[in-house]
Coordinates of C-alpha atoms in Angstrom, one line a residue:
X1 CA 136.5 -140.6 -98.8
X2 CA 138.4 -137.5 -98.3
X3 CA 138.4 -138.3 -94.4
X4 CA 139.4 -141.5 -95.1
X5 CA 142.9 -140.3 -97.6
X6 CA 143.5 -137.6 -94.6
X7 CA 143.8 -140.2 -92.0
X8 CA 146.7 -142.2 -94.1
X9 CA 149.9 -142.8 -91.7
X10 CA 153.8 -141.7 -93.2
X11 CA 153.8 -144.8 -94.8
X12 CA 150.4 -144.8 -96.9
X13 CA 152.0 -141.5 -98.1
X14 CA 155.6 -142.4 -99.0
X15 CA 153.8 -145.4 -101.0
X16 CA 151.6 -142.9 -102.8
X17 CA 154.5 -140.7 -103.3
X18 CA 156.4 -143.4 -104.7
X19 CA 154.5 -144.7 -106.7
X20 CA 152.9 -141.5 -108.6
X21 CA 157.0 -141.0 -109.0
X22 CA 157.4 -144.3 -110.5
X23 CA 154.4 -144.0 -112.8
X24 CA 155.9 -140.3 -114.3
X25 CA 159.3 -141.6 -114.6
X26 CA 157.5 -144.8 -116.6
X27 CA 155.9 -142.4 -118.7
X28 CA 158.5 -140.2 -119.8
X29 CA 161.7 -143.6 -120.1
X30 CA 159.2 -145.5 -122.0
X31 CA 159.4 -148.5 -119.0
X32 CA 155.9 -150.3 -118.7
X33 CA 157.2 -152.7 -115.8
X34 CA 158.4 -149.7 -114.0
X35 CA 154.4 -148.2 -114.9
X36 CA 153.3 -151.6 -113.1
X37 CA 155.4 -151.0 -110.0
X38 CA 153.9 -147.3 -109.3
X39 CA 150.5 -147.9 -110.1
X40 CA 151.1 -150.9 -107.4
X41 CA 152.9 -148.6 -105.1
X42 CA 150.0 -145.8 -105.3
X43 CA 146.8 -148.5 -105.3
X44 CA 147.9 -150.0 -102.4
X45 CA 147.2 -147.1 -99.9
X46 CA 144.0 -146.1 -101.5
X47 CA 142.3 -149.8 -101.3
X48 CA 143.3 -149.4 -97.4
X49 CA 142.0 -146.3 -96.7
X50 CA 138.2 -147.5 -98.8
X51 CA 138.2 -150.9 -96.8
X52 CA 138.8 -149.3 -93.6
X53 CA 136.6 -146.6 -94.0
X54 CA 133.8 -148.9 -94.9
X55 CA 134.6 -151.1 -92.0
X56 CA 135.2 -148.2 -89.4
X57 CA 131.0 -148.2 -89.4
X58 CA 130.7 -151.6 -88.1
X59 CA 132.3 -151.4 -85.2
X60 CA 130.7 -150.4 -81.5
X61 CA 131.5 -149.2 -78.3
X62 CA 129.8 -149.4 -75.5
X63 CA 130.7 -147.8 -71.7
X64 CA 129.8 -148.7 -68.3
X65 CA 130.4 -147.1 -65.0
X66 CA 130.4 -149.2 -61.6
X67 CA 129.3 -147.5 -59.6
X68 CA 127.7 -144.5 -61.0
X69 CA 128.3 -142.1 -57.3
X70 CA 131.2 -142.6 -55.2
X71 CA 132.2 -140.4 -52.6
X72 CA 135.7 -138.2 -52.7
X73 CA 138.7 -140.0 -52.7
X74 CA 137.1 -143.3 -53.6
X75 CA 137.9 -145.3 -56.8
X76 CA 135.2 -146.1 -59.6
X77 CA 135.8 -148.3 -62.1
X78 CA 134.9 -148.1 -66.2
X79 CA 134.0 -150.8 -67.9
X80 CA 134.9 -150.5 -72.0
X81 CA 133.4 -152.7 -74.6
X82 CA 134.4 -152.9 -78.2
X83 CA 132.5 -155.0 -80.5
X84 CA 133.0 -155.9 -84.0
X85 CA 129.9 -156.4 -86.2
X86 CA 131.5 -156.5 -89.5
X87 CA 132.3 -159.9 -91.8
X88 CA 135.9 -158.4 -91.9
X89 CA 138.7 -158.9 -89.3
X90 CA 139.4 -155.6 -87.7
X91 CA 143.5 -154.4 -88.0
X92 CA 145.2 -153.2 -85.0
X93 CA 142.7 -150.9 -82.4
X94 CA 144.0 -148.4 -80.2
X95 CA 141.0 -147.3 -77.6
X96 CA 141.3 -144.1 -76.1
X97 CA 138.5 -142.7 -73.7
X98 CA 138.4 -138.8 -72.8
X99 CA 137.7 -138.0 -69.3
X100 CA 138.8 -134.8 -66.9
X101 CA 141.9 -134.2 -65.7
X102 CA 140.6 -134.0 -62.2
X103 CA 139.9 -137.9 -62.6
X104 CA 143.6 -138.9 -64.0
X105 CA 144.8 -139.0 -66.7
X106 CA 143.4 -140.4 -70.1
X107 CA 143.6 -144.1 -70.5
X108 CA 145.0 -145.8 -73.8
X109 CA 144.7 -149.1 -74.9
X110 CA 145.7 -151.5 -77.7
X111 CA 144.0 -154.2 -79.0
X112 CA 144.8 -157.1 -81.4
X113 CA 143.0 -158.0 -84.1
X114 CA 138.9 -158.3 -83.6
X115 CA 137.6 -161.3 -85.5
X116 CA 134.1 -161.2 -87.2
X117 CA 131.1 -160.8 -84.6
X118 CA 134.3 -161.0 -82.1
X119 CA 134.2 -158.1 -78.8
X120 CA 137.2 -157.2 -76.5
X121 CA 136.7 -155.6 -72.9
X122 CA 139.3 -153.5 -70.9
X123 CA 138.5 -151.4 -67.9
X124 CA 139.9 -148.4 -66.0
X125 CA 139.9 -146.8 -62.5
X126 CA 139.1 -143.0 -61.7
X127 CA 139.6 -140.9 -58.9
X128 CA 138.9 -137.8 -58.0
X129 CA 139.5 -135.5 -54.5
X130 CA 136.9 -133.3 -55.3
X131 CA 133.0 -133.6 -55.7
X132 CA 131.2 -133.0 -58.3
X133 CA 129.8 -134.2 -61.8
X134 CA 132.3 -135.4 -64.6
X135 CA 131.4 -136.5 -68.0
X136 CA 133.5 -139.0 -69.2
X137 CA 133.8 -139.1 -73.5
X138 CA 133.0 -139.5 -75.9
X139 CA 134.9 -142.8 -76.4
X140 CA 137.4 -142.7 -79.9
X141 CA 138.5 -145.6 -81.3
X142 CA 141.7 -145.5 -84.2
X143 CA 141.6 -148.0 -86.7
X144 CA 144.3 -149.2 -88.9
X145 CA 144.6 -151.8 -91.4
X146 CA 146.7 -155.1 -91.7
X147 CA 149.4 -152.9 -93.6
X148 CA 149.6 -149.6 -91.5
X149 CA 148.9 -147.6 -94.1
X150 CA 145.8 -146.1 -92.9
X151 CA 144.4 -144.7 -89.6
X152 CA 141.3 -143.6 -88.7
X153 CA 139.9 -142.3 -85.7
X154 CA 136.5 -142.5 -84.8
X155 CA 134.4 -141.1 -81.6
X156 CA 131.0 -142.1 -80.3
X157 CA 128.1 -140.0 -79.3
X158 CA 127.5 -142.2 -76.1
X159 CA 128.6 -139.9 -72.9
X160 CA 128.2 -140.6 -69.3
X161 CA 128.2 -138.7 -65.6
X162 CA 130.0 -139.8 -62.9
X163 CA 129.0 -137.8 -60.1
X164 CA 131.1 -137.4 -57.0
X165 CA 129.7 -137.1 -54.0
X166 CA 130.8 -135.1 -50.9
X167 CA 132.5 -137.3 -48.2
X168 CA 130.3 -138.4 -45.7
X169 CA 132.1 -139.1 -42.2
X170 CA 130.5 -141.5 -39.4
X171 CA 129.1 -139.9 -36.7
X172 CA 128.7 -140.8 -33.2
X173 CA 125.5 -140.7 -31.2
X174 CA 125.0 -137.4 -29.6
X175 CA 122.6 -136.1 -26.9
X176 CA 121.3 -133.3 -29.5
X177 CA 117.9 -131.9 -29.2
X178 CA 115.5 -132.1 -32.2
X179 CA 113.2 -134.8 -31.0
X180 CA 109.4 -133.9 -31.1
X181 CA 106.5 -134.6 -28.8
X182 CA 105.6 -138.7 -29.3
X183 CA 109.3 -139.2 -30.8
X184 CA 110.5 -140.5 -27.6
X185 CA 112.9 -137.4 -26.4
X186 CA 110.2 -134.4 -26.6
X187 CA 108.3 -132.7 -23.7
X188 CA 105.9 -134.6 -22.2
X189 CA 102.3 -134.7 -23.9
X190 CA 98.9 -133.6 -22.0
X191 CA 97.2 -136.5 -21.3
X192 CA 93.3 -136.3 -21.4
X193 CA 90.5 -136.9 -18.5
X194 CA 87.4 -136.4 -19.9
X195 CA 87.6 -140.0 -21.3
X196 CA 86.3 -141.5 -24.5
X197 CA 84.2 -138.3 -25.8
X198 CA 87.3 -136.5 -26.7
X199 CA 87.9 -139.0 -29.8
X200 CA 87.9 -137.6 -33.5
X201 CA 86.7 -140.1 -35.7
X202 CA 87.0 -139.7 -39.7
X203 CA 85.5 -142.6 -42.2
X204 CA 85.9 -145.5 -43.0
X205 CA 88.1 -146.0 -45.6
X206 CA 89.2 -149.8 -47.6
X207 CA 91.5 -151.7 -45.4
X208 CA 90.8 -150.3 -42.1
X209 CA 90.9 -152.2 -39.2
X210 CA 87.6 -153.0 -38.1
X211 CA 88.9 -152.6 -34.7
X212 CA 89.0 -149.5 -35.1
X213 CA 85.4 -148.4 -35.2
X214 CA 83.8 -146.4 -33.4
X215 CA 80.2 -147.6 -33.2
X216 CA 78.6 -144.8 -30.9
X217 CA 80.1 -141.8 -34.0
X218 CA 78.6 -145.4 -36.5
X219 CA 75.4 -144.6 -35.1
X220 CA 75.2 -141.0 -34.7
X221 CA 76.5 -139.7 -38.8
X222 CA 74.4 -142.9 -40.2
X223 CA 77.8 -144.3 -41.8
X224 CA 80.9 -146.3 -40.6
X225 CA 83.4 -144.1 -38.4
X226 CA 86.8 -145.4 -37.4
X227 CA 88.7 -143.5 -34.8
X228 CA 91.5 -141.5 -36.0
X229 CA 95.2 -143.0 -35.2
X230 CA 97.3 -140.3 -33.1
X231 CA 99.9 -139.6 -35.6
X232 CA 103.3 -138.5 -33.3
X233 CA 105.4 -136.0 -34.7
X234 CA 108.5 -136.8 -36.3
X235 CA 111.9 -135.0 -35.0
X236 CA 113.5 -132.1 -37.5
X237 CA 116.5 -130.8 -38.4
X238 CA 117.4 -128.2 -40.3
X239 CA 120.8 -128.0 -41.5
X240 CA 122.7 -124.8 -42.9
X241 CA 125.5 -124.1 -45.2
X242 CA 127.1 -121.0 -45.4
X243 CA 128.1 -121.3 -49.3
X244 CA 129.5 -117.0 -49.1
X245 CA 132.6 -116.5 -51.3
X246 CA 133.3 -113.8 -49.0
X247 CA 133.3 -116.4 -45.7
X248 CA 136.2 -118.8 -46.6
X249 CA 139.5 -118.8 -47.8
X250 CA 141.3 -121.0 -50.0
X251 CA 140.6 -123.9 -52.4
X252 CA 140.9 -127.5 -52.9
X253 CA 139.9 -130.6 -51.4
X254 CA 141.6 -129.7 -47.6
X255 CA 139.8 -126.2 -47.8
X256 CA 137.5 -125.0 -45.1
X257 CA 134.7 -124.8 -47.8
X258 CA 134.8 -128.5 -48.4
X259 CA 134.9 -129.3 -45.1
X260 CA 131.8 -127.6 -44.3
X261 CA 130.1 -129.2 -47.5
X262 CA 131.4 -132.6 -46.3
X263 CA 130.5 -131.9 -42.6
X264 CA 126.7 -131.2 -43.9
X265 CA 126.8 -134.4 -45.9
X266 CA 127.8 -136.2 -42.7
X267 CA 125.1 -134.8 -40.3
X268 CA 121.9 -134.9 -42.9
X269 CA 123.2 -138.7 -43.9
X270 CA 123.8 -139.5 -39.8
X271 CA 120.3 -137.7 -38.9
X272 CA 118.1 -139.7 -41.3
X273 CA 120.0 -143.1 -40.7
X274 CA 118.0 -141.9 -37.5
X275 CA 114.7 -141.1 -38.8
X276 CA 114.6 -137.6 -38.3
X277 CA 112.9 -135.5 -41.2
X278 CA 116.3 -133.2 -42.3
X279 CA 116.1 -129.7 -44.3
X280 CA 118.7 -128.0 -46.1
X281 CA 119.4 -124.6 -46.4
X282 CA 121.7 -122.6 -47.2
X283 CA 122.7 -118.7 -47.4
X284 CA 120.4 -118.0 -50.4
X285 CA 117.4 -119.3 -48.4
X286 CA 116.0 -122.9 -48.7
X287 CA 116.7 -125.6 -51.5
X288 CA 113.3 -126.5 -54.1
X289 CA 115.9 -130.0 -55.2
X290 CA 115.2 -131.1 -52.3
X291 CA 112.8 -133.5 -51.9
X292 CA 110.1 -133.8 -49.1
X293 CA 106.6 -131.6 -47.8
X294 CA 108.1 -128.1 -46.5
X295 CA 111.4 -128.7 -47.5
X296 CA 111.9 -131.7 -45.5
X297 CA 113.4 -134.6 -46.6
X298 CA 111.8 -137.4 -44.9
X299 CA 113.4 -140.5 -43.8
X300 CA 109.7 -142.4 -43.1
X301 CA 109.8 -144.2 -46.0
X302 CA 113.6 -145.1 -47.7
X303 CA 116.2 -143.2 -45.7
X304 CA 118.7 -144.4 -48.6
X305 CA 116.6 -142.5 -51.1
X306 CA 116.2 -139.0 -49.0
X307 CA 120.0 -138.8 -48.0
X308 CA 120.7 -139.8 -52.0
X309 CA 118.7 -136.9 -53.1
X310 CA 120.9 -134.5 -50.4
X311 CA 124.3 -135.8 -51.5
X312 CA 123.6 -134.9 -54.8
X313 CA 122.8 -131.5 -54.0
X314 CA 125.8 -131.0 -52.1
X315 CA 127.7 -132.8 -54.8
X316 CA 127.6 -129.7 -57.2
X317 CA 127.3 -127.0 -54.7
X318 CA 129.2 -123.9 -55.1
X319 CA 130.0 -120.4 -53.5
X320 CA 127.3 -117.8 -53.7
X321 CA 127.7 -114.2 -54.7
X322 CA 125.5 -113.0 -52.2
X323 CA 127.6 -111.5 -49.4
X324 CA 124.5 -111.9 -46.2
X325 CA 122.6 -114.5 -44.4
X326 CA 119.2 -112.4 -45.0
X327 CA 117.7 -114.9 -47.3
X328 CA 119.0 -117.6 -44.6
X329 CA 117.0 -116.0 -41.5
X330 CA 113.8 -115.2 -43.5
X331 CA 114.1 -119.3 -44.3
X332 CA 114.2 -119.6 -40.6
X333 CA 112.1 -116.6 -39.4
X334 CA 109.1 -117.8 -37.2
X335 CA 111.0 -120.1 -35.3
X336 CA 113.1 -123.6 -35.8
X337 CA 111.5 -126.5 -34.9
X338 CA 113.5 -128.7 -33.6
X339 CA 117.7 -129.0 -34.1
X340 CA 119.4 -126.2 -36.3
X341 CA 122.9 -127.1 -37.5
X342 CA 124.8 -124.6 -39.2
X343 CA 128.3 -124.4 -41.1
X344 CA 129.6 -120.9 -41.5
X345 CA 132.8 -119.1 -42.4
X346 CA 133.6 -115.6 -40.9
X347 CA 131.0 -113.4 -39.3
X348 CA 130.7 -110.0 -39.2
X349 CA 128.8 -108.2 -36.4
X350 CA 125.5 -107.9 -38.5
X351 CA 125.8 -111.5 -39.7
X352 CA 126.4 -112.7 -36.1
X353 CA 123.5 -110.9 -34.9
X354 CA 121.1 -112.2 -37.9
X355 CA 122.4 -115.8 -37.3
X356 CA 121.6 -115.2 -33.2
X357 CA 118.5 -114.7 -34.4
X358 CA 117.7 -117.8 -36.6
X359 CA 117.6 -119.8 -33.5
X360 CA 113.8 -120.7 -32.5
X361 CA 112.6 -120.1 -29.3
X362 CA 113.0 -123.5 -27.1
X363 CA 115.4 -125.0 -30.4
X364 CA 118.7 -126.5 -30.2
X365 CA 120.9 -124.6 -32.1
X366 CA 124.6 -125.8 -32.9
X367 CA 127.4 -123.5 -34.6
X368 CA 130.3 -125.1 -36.2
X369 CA 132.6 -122.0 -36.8
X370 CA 135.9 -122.5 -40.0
X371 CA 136.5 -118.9 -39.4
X372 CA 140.5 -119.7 -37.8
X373 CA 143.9 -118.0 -39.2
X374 CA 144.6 -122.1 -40.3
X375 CA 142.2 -122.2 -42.6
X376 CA 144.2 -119.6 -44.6
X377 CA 142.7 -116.7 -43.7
X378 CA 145.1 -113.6 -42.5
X379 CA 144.4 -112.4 -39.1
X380 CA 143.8 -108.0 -38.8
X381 CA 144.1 -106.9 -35.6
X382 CA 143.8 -103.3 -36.8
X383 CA 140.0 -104.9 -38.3
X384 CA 136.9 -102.8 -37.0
X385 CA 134.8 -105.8 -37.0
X386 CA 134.7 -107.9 -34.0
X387 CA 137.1 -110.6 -34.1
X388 CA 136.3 -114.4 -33.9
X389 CA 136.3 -114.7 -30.2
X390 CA 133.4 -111.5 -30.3
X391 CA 131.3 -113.3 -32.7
X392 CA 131.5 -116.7 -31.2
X393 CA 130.8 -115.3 -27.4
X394 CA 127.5 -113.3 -29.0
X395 CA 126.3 -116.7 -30.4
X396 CA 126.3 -118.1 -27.1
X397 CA 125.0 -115.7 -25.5
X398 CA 121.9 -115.8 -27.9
X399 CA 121.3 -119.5 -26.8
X400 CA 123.8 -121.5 -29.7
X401 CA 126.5 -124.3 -28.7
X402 CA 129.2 -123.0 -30.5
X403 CA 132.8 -124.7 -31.3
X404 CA 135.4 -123.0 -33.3
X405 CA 136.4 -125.8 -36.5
X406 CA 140.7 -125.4 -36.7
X407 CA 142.3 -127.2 -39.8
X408 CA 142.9 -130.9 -39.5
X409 CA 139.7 -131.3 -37.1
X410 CA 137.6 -134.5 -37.0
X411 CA 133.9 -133.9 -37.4
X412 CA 133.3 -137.0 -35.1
X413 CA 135.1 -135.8 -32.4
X414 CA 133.3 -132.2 -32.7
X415 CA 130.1 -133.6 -33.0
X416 CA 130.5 -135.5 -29.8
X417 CA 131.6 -132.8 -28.4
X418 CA 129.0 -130.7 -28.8
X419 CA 126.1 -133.4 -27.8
X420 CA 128.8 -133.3 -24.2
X421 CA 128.1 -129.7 -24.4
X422 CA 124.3 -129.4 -25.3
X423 CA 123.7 -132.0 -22.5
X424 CA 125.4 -130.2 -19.6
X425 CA 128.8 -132.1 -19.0
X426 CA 132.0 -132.7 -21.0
X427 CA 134.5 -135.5 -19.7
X428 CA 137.3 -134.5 -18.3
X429 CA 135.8 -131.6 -16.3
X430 CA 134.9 -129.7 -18.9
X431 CA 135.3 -128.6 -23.0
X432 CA 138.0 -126.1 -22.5
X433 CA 140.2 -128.9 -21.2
X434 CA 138.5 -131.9 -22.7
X435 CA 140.7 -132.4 -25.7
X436 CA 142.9 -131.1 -28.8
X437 CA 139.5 -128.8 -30.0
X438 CA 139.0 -127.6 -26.8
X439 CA 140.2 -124.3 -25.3
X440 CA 142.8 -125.5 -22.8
X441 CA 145.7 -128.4 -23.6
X442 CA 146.5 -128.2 -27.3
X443 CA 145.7 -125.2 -28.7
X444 CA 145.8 -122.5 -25.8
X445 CA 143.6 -121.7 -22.4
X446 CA 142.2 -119.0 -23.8
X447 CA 139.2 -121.0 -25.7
X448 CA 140.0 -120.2 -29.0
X449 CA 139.5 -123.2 -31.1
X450 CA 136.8 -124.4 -28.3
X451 CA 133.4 -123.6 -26.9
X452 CA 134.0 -121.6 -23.6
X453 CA 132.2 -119.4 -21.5
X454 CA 132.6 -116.6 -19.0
X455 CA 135.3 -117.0 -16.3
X456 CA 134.0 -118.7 -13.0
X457 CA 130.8 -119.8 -14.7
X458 CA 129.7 -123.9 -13.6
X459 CA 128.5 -126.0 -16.5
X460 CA 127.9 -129.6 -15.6
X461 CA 130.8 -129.8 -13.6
X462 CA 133.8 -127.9 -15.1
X463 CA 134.8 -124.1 -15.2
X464 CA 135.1 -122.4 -18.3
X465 CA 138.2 -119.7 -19.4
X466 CA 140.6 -121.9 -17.5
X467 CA 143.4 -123.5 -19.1
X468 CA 145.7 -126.5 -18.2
X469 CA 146.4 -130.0 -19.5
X470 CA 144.2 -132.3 -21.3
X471 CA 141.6 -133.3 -18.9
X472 CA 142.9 -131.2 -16.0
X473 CA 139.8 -128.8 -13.8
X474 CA 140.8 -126.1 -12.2
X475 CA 138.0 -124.6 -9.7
X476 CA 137.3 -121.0 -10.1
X477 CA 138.9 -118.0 -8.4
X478 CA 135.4 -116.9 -6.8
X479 CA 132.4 -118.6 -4.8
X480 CA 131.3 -121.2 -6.8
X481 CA 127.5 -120.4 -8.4
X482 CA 124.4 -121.4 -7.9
X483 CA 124.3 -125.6 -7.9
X484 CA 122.4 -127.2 -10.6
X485 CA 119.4 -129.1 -9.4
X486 CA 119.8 -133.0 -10.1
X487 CA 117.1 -135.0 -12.0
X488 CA 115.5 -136.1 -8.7
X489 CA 114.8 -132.3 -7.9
X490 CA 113.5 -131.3 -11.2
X491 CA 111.0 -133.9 -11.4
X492 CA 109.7 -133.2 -7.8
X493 CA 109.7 -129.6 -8.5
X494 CA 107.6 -130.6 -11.7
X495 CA 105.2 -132.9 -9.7
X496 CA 104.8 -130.2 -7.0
X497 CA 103.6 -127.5 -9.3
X498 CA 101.1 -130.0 -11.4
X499 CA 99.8 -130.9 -7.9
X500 CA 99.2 -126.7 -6.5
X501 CA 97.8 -126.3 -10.2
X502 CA 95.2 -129.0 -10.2
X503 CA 92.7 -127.8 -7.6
X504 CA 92.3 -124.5 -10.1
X505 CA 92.1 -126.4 -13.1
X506 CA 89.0 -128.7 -10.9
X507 CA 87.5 -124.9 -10.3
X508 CA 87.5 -124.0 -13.6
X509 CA 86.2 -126.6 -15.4
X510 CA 83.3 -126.5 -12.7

């Protein structure tokens, strides 16, 4: 009761007021009708606040989010639902919802009068430019009765999460490595001779096909053998986020940060839309959330699922303290198997070399540098460190296809770009004059915010370190370099040696 007299309104009060002044003025004039008027005035206000604090409890609220992820800058909508289950009429409801500011800002509504058993609905939109999880309550509801002489407010326990999930950008099909042997864009596979003898068989097991058994293993083991299926393997990725503090500058939704956590949503969710089995890692080593044998999340089954389980991971990713990519490199060390994708800020020489390194012997490895003076970040040119052009050239000279990220740049256009660069040839003539991200044109012939390569050197077709217009090749100064073999040539060269190796292989196995 005492929360129900604190929550009357100005005019529950003056009515009290007035009439405990009426009843002391009765008392001492000698008036009884003036005694009836205050004890009216100051009854009034107290029945209020008892009825409505007795039917405060009968009334429920109920919340519903559609849908329960949405990616930055989309809309979700909240569903409210007030019910009253009272045998009273409910007074005037104002419904008020708590939610974060970085979702808008807190929604209000009024509601007439809820009969017995009666429910009202309203809804709301939120929005938010930035990833992560928000809880949204709890919900209050204020209460007043028919008079306005009371209010009272009451909140609900029931919370919810809406989770906001990095934006995920589509990506183009790109001539990327990272297929394995039997997945259609690996090496090719031995093929075997000796014939029939060199099959493993395993047992039978329910719901075999009996077309697979094998009856000469049947007979020698004394039980049903069926031969064992070849079981191809599946193309990988690994994908890594540089998360350092230390590597980006700036904040907010247009940062560099949150365009690398966005440009690793985009390539895990574009990878297993392809069936390739994706791993995340990131600066601190690998990731035990995600799901999958080894760290891989695995598309074989529900690619929906895998890339669900990613995105929310990414979704409430934040900087790291550590200030190295040690942890990173003893993830990788042994060798990556198939693609390696990473997203890093600025490089010093020692985390240059240790990210040269990372690469696997025979991998595909592809660099996607936010370390540029647009992204916020003051250029020294007093700094001891090797600049960005340094760390960029030392990637590629360790065997990554590197392109420098400037603000504003679409990840569609970048990842294409790099599949033209991993596959030999760039339209145009060549990256550095290919477009706006590439060294020549738009942003300078020096190669800045571009892959590039030493002066004079051919690759598929255009010279690299030359500048000009978009889509202009200039030949280089010197005699042009050796001439890439065509497809033709390779695959003679390749059928040539398997034929001068065969005779020895015959001798040996003699």
């Amino acid at each position: 009761m005492r929360t129900a007299f604190a929550g009357l309104t100005t005019r529950g009060r003056s009515f009290l007021a007035a009439g405990v002044a009426a009843g002391i003025c009765a008392y001492v004039l000698g008036q009884g009708e003036l005694l009836r008027v205050g004890v009216l005035l100051a009854v009034l206000p107290l029945v209020a606040a008892a009825v409505l604090f007795r039917t405060r409890h009968r009334v429920t609220g109920s919340r519903r989010l559609s849908p329960l992820r949405v990616q930055a800058g989309e809309e979700a909508r909240v569903h409210l639902r007030v019910e009253n289950v009272s045998r009273l009429t409910t007074g005037l409801l104002m419904l008020q919802d708590r939610v974060p500011y970085q979702l808008g800002p807190r929604p209000r509504f009024v509601l007439d009068r809820v009969e017995a058993a009666g429910r009202r609905e309203v809804s709301y939109r939120v929005r938010s430019d930035m990833r992560g999880r928000f809880p949204l309550g709890p919900l209050q509801l204020r209460l007043s009765d028919p008079f306005g002489m009371c209010e009272l407010s009451r909140s609900f326990s029931a919370r919810d999460t809406l989770t906001v999930l990095p934006a995920v950008v589509p990506l183009p099909a790109a001539g990327l490595g990272g297929q394995a042997p039997g997945a259609g864009g690996g090496r090719q596979r031995a093929l075997s001779f000796t014939g029939e003898d060199d099959v493993i068989p395993r047992g039978y097991r329910h719901g075999d096909d009996l077309r697979r058994v094998h009856w000469r293993s049947t007979a020698r083991y004394g039980e049903l053998m069926v031969r064992r299926e070849e079981q191809p393997r599946r193309s990988r990725c690994t994908v890594l986020l540089d998360t350092r503090r230390t590597a980006y500058a700036g904040s907010g939704p247009d940062s560099a940060f949150e365009w690398a956590v966005s440009g690793t949503a985009s390539v895990l969710t574009h990878l297993l839309e392809r069936e390739m089995d994706v791993r995340l890692i990131t600066d601190e080593g690998a990731l035990d959330a995600v799901p999958g044998s080894d760290g891989f999340a695995t598309a074989r089954h529900e690619a929906a699922e895998a890339a669900g389980a990613l995105l929310d991971v990414l979704a409430v990713i934040d900087h790291s303290a550590g200030t190295g990519l040690a942890a990173a490199h003893d993830a990788l060390h042994g060798g990556t198997e198939g693609l390696l994708v990473a997203f890093v800020g600025a490089l010093d020489a020692e985390q240059t070399a240790l990210l040269a390194r990372a690469r696997g012997r025979g991998a595909s490895a592809v660099a996607f540098l936010l370390d540029g003076p647009g992204w916020g970040r003051p250029a020294d040119p007093e700094q001891a460190e090797p600049g960005p052009e340094e760390c960029a050239r030392a990637l590629r000279e360790a065997g990554w296809t590197v392109l420098r990220v400037p603000r504003g740049a679409a990840l569609a256009e970048l990842w294409r770009q790099a599949g033209a660069l991993h596959a030999g040839h760039a339209p145009g003539g060549g990256p550095e004059s290919a477009g706006p991200y590439g060294g020549g044109g738009t942003y300078g012939s020096s190669g800045t915010y571009g892959e590039s390569a030493p002066r004079g050197e051919n690759f598929g077709g255009g010279a690299y370190g030359h500048g000009g217009s978009p889509g202009a090749y200039l030949p280089p100064p010197g005699p042009p370099g050796p001439r890439a073999p065509s497809p033709s040539e390779r695959i003679e060269r390749v059928a040539r040696r398997e034929r001068d190796q065969r005779p020895d292989d015959r001798e040996r196995e003699s």
